[in-house]
Coordinates of C-alpha atoms in Angstrom, one line a residue:
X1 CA -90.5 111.0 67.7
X2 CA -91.6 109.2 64.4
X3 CA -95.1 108.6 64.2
X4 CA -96.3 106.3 61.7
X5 CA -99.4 107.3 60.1
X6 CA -102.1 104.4 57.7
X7 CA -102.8 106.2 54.8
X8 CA -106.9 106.1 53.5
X9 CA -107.3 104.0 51.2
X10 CA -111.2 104.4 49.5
X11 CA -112.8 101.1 48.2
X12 CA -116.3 100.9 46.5
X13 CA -119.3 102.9 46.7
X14 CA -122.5 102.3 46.3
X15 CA -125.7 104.2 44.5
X16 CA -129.5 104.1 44.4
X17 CA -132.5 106.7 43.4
X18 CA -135.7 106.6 45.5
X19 CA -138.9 104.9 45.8
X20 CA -141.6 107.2 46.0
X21 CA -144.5 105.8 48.0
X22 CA -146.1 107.4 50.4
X23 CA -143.0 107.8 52.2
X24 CA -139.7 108.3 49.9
X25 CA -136.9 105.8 50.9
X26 CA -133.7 106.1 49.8
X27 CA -132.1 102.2 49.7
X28 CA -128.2 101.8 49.5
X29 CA -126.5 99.1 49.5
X30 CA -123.8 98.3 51.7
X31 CA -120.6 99.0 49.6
X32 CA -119.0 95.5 48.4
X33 CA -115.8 94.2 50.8
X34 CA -116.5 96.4 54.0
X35 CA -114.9 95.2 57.2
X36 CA -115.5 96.2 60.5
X37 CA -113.6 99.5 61.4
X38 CA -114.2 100.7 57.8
X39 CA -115.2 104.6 57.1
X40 CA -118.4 104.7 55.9
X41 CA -119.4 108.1 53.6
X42 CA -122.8 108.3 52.2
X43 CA -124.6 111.2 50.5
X44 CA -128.1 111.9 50.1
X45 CA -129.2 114.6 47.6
X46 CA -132.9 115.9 47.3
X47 CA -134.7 117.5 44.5
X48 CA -136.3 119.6 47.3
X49 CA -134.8 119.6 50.9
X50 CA -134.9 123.0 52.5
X51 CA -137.3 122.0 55.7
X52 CA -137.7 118.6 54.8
X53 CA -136.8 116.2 57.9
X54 CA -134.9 113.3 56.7
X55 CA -134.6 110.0 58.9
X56 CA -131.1 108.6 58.8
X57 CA -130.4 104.8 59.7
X58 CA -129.8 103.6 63.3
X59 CA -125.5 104.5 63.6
X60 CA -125.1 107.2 61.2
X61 CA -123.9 110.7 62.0
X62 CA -125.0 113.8 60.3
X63 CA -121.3 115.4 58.9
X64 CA -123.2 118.8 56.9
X65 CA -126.2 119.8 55.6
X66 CA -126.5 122.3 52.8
X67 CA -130.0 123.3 51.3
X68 CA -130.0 125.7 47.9
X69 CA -133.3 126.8 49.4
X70 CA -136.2 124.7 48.5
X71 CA -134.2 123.6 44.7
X72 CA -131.9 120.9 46.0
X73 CA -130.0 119.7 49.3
X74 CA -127.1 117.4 50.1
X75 CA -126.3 115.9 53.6
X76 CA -123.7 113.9 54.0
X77 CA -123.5 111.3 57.2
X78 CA -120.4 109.1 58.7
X79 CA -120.8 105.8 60.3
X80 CA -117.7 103.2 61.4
X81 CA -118.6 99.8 60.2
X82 CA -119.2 96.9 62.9
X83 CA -118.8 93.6 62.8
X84 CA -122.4 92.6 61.8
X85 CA -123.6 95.4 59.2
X86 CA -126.6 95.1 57.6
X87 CA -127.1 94.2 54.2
X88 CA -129.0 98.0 53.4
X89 CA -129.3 101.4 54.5
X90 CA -132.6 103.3 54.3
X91 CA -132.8 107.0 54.5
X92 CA -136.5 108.0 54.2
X93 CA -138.6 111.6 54.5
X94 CA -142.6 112.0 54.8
X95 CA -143.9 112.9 51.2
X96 CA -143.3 112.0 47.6
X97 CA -139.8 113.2 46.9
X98 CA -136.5 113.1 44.7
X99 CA -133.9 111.7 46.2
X100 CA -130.4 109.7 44.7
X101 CA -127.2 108.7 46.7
X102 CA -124.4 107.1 47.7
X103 CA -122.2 105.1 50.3
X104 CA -118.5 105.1 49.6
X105 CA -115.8 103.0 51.6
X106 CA -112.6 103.8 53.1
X107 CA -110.4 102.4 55.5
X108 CA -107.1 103.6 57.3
X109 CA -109.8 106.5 59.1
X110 CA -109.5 107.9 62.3
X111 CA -112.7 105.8 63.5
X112 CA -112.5 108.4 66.9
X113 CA -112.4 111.7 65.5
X114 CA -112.9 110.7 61.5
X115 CA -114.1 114.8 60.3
X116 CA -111.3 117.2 60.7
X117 CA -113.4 119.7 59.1
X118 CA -116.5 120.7 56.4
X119 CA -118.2 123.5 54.8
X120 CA -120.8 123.9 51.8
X121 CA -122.2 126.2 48.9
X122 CA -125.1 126.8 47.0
X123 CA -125.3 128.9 43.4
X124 CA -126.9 128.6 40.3
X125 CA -124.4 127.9 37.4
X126 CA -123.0 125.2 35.2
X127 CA -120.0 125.1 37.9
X128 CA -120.8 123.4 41.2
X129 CA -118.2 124.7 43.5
X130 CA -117.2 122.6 47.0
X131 CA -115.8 125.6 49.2
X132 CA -112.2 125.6 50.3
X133 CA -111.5 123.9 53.3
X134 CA -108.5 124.2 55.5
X135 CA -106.4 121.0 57.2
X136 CA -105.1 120.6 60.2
X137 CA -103.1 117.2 59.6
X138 CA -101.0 116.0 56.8
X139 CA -102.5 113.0 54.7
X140 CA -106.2 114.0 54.7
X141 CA -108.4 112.8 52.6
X142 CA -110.6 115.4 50.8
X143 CA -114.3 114.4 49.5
X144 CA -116.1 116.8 47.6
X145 CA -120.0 116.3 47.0
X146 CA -122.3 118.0 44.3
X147 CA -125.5 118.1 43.7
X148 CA -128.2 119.2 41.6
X149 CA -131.7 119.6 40.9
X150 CA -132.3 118.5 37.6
X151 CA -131.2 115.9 35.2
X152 CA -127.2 116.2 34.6
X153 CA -123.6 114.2 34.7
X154 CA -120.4 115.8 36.1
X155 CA -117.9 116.2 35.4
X156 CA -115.3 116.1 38.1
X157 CA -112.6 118.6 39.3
X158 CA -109.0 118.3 37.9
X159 CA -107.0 116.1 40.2
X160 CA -110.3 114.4 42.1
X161 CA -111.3 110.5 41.6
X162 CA -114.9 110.5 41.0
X163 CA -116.5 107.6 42.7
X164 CA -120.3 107.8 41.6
X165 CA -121.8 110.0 39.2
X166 CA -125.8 109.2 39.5
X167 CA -128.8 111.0 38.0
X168 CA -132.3 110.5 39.4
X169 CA -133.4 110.9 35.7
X170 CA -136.5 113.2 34.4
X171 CA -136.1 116.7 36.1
X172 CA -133.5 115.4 38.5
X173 CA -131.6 115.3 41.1
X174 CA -128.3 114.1 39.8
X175 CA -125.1 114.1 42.4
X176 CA -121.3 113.0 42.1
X177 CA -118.7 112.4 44.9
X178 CA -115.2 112.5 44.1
X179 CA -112.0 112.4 46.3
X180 CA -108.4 113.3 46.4
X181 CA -105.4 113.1 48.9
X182 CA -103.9 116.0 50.4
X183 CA -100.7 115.8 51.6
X184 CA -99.8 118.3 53.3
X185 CA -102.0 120.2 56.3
X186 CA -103.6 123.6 54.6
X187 CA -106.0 125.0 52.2
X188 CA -107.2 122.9 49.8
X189 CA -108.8 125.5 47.2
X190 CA -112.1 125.2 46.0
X191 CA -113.1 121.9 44.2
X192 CA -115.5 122.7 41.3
X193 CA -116.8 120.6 38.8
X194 CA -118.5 120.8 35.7
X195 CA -122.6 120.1 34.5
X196 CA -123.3 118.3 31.5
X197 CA -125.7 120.3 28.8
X198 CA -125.5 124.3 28.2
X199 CA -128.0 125.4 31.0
X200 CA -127.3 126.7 34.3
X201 CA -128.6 124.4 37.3
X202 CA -129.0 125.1 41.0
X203 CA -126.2 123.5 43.4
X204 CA -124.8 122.8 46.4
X205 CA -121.7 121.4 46.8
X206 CA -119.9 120.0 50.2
X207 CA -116.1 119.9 50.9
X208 CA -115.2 117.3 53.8
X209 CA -111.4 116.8 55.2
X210 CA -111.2 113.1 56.8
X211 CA -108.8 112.6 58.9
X212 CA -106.0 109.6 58.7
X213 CA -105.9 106.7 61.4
X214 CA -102.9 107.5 63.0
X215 CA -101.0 104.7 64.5
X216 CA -99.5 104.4 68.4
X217 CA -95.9 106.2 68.5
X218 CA -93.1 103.7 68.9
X219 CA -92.0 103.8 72.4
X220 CA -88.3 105.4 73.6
X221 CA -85.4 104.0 73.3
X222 CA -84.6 102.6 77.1
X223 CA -81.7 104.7 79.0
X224 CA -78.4 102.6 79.1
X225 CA -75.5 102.4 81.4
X226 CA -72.4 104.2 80.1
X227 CA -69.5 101.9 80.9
X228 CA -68.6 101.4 83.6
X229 CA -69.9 101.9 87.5
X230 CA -67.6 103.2 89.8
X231 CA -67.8 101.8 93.6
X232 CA -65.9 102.7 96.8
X233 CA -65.9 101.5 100.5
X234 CA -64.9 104.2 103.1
X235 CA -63.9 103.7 106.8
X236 CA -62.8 106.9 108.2
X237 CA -63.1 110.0 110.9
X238 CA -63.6 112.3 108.0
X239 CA -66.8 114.6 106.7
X240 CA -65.9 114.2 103.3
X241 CA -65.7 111.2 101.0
X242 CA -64.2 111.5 97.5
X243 CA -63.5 109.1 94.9
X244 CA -63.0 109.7 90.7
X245 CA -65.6 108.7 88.3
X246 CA -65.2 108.1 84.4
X247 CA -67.2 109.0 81.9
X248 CA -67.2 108.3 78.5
X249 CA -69.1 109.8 75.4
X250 CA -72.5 109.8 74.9
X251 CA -75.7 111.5 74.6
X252 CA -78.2 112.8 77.2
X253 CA -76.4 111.6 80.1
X254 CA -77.1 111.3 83.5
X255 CA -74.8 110.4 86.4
X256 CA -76.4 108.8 89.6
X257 CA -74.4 108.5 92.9
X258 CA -76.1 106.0 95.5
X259 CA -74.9 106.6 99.1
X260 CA -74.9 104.7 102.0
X261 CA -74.0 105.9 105.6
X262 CA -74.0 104.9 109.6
X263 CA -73.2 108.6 110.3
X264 CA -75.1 110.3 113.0
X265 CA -76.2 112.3 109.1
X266 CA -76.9 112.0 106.4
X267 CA -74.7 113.6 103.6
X268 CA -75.3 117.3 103.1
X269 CA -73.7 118.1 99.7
X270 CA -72.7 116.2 96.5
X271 CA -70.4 117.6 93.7
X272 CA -69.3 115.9 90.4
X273 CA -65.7 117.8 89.0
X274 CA -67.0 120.7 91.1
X275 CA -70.7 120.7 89.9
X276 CA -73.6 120.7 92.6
X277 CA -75.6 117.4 92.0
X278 CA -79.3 117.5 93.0
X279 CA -80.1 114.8 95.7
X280 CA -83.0 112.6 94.9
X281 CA -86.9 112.8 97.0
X282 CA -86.4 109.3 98.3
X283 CA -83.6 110.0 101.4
X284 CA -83.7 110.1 105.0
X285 CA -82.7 108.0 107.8
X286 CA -83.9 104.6 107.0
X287 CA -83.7 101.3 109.2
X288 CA -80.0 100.3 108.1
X289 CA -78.7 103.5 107.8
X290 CA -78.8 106.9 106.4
X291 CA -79.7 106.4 102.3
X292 CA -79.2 108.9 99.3
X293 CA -78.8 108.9 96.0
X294 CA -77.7 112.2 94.0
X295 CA -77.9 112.9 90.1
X296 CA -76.8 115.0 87.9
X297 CA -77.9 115.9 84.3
X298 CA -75.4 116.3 81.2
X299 CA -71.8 116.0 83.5
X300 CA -68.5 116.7 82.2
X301 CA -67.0 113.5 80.1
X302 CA -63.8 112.2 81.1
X303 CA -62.2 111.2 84.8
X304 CA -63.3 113.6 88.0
X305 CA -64.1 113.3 91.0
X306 CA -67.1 113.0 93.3
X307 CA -67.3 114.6 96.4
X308 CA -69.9 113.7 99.3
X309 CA -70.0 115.6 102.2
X310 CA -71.4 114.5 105.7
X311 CA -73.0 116.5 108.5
X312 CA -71.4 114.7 111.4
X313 CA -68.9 111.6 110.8
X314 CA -66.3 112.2 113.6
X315 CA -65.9 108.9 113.9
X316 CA -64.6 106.1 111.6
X317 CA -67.8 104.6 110.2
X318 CA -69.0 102.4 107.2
X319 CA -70.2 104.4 104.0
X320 CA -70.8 102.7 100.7
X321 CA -70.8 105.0 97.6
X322 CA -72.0 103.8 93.6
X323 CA -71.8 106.0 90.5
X324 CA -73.3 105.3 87.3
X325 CA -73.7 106.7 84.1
X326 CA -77.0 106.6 81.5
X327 CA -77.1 107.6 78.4
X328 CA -80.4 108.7 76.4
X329 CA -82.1 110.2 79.2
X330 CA -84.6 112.5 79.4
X331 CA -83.0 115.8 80.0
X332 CA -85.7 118.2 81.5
X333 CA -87.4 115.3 83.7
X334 CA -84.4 113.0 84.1
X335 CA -86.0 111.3 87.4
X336 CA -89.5 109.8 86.6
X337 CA -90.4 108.3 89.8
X338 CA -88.7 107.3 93.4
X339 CA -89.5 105.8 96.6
X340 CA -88.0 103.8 99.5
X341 CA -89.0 101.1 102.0
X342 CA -87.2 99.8 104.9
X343 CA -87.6 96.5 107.4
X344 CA -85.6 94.0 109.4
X345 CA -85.8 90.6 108.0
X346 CA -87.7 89.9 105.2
X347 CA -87.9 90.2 101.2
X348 CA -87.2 93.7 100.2
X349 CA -89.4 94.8 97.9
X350 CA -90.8 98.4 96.3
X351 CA -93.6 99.3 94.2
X352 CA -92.9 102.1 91.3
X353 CA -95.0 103.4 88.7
X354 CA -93.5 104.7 86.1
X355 CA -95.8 107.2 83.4
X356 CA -93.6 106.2 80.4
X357 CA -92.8 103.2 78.6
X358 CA -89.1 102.1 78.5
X359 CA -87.5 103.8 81.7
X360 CA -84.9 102.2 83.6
X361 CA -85.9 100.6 86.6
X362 CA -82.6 101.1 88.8
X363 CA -83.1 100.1 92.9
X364 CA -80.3 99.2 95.7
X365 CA -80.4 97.9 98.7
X366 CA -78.6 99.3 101.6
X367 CA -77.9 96.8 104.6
X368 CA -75.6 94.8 107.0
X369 CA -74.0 92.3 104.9
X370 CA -72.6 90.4 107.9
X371 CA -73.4 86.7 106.6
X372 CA -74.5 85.8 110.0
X373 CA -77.5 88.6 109.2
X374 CA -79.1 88.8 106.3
X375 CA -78.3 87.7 102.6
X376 CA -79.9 89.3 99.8
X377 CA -80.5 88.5 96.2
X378 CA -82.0 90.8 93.9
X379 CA -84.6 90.0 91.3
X380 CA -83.1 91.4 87.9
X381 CA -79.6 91.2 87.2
X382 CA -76.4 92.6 89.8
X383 CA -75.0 95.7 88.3
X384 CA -72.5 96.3 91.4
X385 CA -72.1 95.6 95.6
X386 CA -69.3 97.5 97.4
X387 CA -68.7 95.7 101.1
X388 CA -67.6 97.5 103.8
X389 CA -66.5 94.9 106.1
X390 CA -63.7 97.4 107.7
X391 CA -63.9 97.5 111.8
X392 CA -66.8 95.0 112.0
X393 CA -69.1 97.3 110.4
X394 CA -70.4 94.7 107.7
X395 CA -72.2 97.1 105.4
X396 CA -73.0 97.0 101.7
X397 CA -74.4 98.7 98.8
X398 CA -76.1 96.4 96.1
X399 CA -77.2 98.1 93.0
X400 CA -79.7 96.0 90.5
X401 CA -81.5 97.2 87.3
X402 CA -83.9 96.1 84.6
X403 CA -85.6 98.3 81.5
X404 CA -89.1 98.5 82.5
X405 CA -91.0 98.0 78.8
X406 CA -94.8 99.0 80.5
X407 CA -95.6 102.2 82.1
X408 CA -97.6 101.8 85.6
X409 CA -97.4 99.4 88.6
X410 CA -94.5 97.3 89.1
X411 CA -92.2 96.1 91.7
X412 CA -88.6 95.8 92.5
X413 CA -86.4 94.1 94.9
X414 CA -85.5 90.4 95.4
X415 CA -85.5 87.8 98.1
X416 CA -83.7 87.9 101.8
X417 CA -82.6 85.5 104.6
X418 CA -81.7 86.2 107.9
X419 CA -83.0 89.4 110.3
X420 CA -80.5 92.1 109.1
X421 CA -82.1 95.7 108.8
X422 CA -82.2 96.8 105.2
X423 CA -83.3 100.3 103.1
X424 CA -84.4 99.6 99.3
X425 CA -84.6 102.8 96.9
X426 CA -85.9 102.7 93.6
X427 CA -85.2 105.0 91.1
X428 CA -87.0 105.0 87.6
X429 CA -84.9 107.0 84.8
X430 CA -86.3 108.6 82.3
X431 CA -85.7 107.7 78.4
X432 CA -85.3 110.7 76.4
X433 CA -88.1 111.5 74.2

């Protein structure tokens, strides 16, 4: 199944350099045009940071921390925008130190699980090198941080966006962030970037892999009825009850055979052109009579027949049979829930809960049709009813159906008049995933 996927988009950032007081702050701004679900970024590089506690703002979460000993340190933090965001951001440490950074936007993140993965590196060179990372979805975006302890610009890897370049000024820090899409789930190579001037400077440098918002699949395609349904009355002393069924082509068929019977049995086996069908959970001897259904995945296409067979019908009694045909079903799981429920008098009705959008909610109702009993009418649209009115027996089989959009708790059936017993089995077919 397709799932669409809301590629990141970044959006400003923001920068600042400390106050140095008695405490250091580090102020930033809240990047222009945030809205609430947005990806926040920020960096925060210090001239010194190995050891040095830094107090983050109230919402922000710690992604890496990478000191270069006591020379210079970058941690960056994540946060997912609200719908009342302050104005600033203040990132403070006891003591009088160095410290510049930055807050970038981005939205189309995964605001549950935003950091698919990060690592860091220290050195001393005119190369600041963000380690290789390595994926695990397609359409990551990929932030690389540097910073370093002295006065310097960057410039940025080949193929990277740089967002901020910002220098504390004097003997330093300076730090850069810079971005790039990577399509495709995998390594993404080291990310280095170069330091203005001709001296080497100490680093580290941060990699970070953010992951895309991905959006809800689109639901299954519902099963649907393969032309046409197939239904037969039979009044007769036998134990076995065949009749042809057609069907035409399709895809990820099922064939479902409802049964009704006022044998002292219920029916033992069930073939389709010779092929064992599997009979369903919901069967037994109900209140009107003995129910069934049987189903069979993938059948032979074209005209055979179907062939019930009853434990004890020696005499000539009313039995009701139903086959249809579904296409786009799932194959391994075809069935995704059942169940039955039986009364005299009364509104029939059954409660199913199906765990997947889009199945096919088919139920029938098994009762004595006599019109001096009870009359039944179904809640979603009639798909068949085979009578059997032969030798006073007044039975039918009424088959209704509806695609059931929602998963969970629902109910089938319809509304009754009169005292006649009645079974009503539900079936829920399974869409094809």
């Amino acid at each position: 199944m397709t799932i669409a996927i809301a590629a990141i988009v970044s959006g400003d950032s923001s920068t600042a350099a400390s106050e140095q007081l008695t405490i250091t702050r580090l102020v930033l701004d809240k990047p222009a045009s945030v809205a609430e679900g947005d990806f926040l970024l920020a960096n925060v590089t210090l001239k010194r940071g190995a050891g040095i506690v830094v107090d983050a703002p109230t919402g922000w979460t710690e992604i890496l921390g990478t000191d270069n000993d006591d020379r210079v340190s970058v941690i960056s933090y994540w946060k997912v925008a609200g719908g009342d965001e302050p104005s600033t951001y203040t990132w403070s440490v006891d003591g009088r130190e160095s410290m510049v950074g930055g807050i970038t936007r981005y939205s189309g993140v995964d605001p549950n699980d935003p950091i698919d993965v990060a690592a860091g590196a220290v050195g001393n060179s005119r190369t600041p090198t963000a380690p290789s990372i390595t994926t695990s979805e397609a359409g990551e975006k990929i932030v690389a941080v540097f910073g370093v302890d002295s006065n310097a610009s960057f410039t940025p890897p080949l193929g990277m966006t740089e967002k901020y370049d910002i220098s504390y000024g004097g003997a330093g820090p300076a730090t850069s962030l810079v971005d790039a899409l990577q399509a495709s789930a995998g390594a993404t190579g080291d990310k280095v970037a170069t330091t203005s001037g001709s001296k080497k400077r100490n680093w580290a440098a941060q990699q970070i892999a953010i992951r895309q918002f991905a959006l809800p699949p689109s639901p299954p395609s519902p099963p649907s009825i393969n032309g046409s349904i197939t239904t037969t009355a039979i009044n007769a002393a036998v134990t076995t009850d065949t009749f042809s069924h057609t069907i035409n082509a399709g895809t990820n068929q099922l064939l479902v055979v409802t049964t009704s019977a006022s044998c002292g049995d219920e029916d033992i086996t069930a073939t389709f052109d010779g092929v064992a069908m599997t009979k369903g959970a919901a069967h037994g001897a109900g209140t009107a009579m003995y129910y069934n259904y049987w189903y069979l995945v993938a059948p032979n296409q074209g005209t055979h027949d179907v062939v019930i067979t009853y434990g004890a019908c020696s005499e000539i009694q009313g039995r009701t049979h139903a086959a249809i045909t579904f296409n786009n079903v799932d194959q391994a799981a075809p069935i995704n829930t059942d169940g039955h429920t039986g009364a005299n008098g009364g509104d029939p009705a059954l409660a199913l809960s199906p765990t997947v959008e889009n199945t096919y909610l088919l139920y029938f109702l098994n009762y004595n049709n006599n019109p001096a009993n009870l009359v039944y009418a179904p809640t979603d649209p009639q798909l068949y009813q085979v009578d059997n009115t032969a030798a006073g027996n007044f039975y039918a089989n009424l088959g209704a159906g509806r695609v059931q959009a929602a998963s969970g708790l629902t109910a089938v059936g319809g509304t009754a008049t009169g005292n006649g017993p009645w079974d009503l089995i539900g079936i829920a077919v399974k869409p094809a995933l």
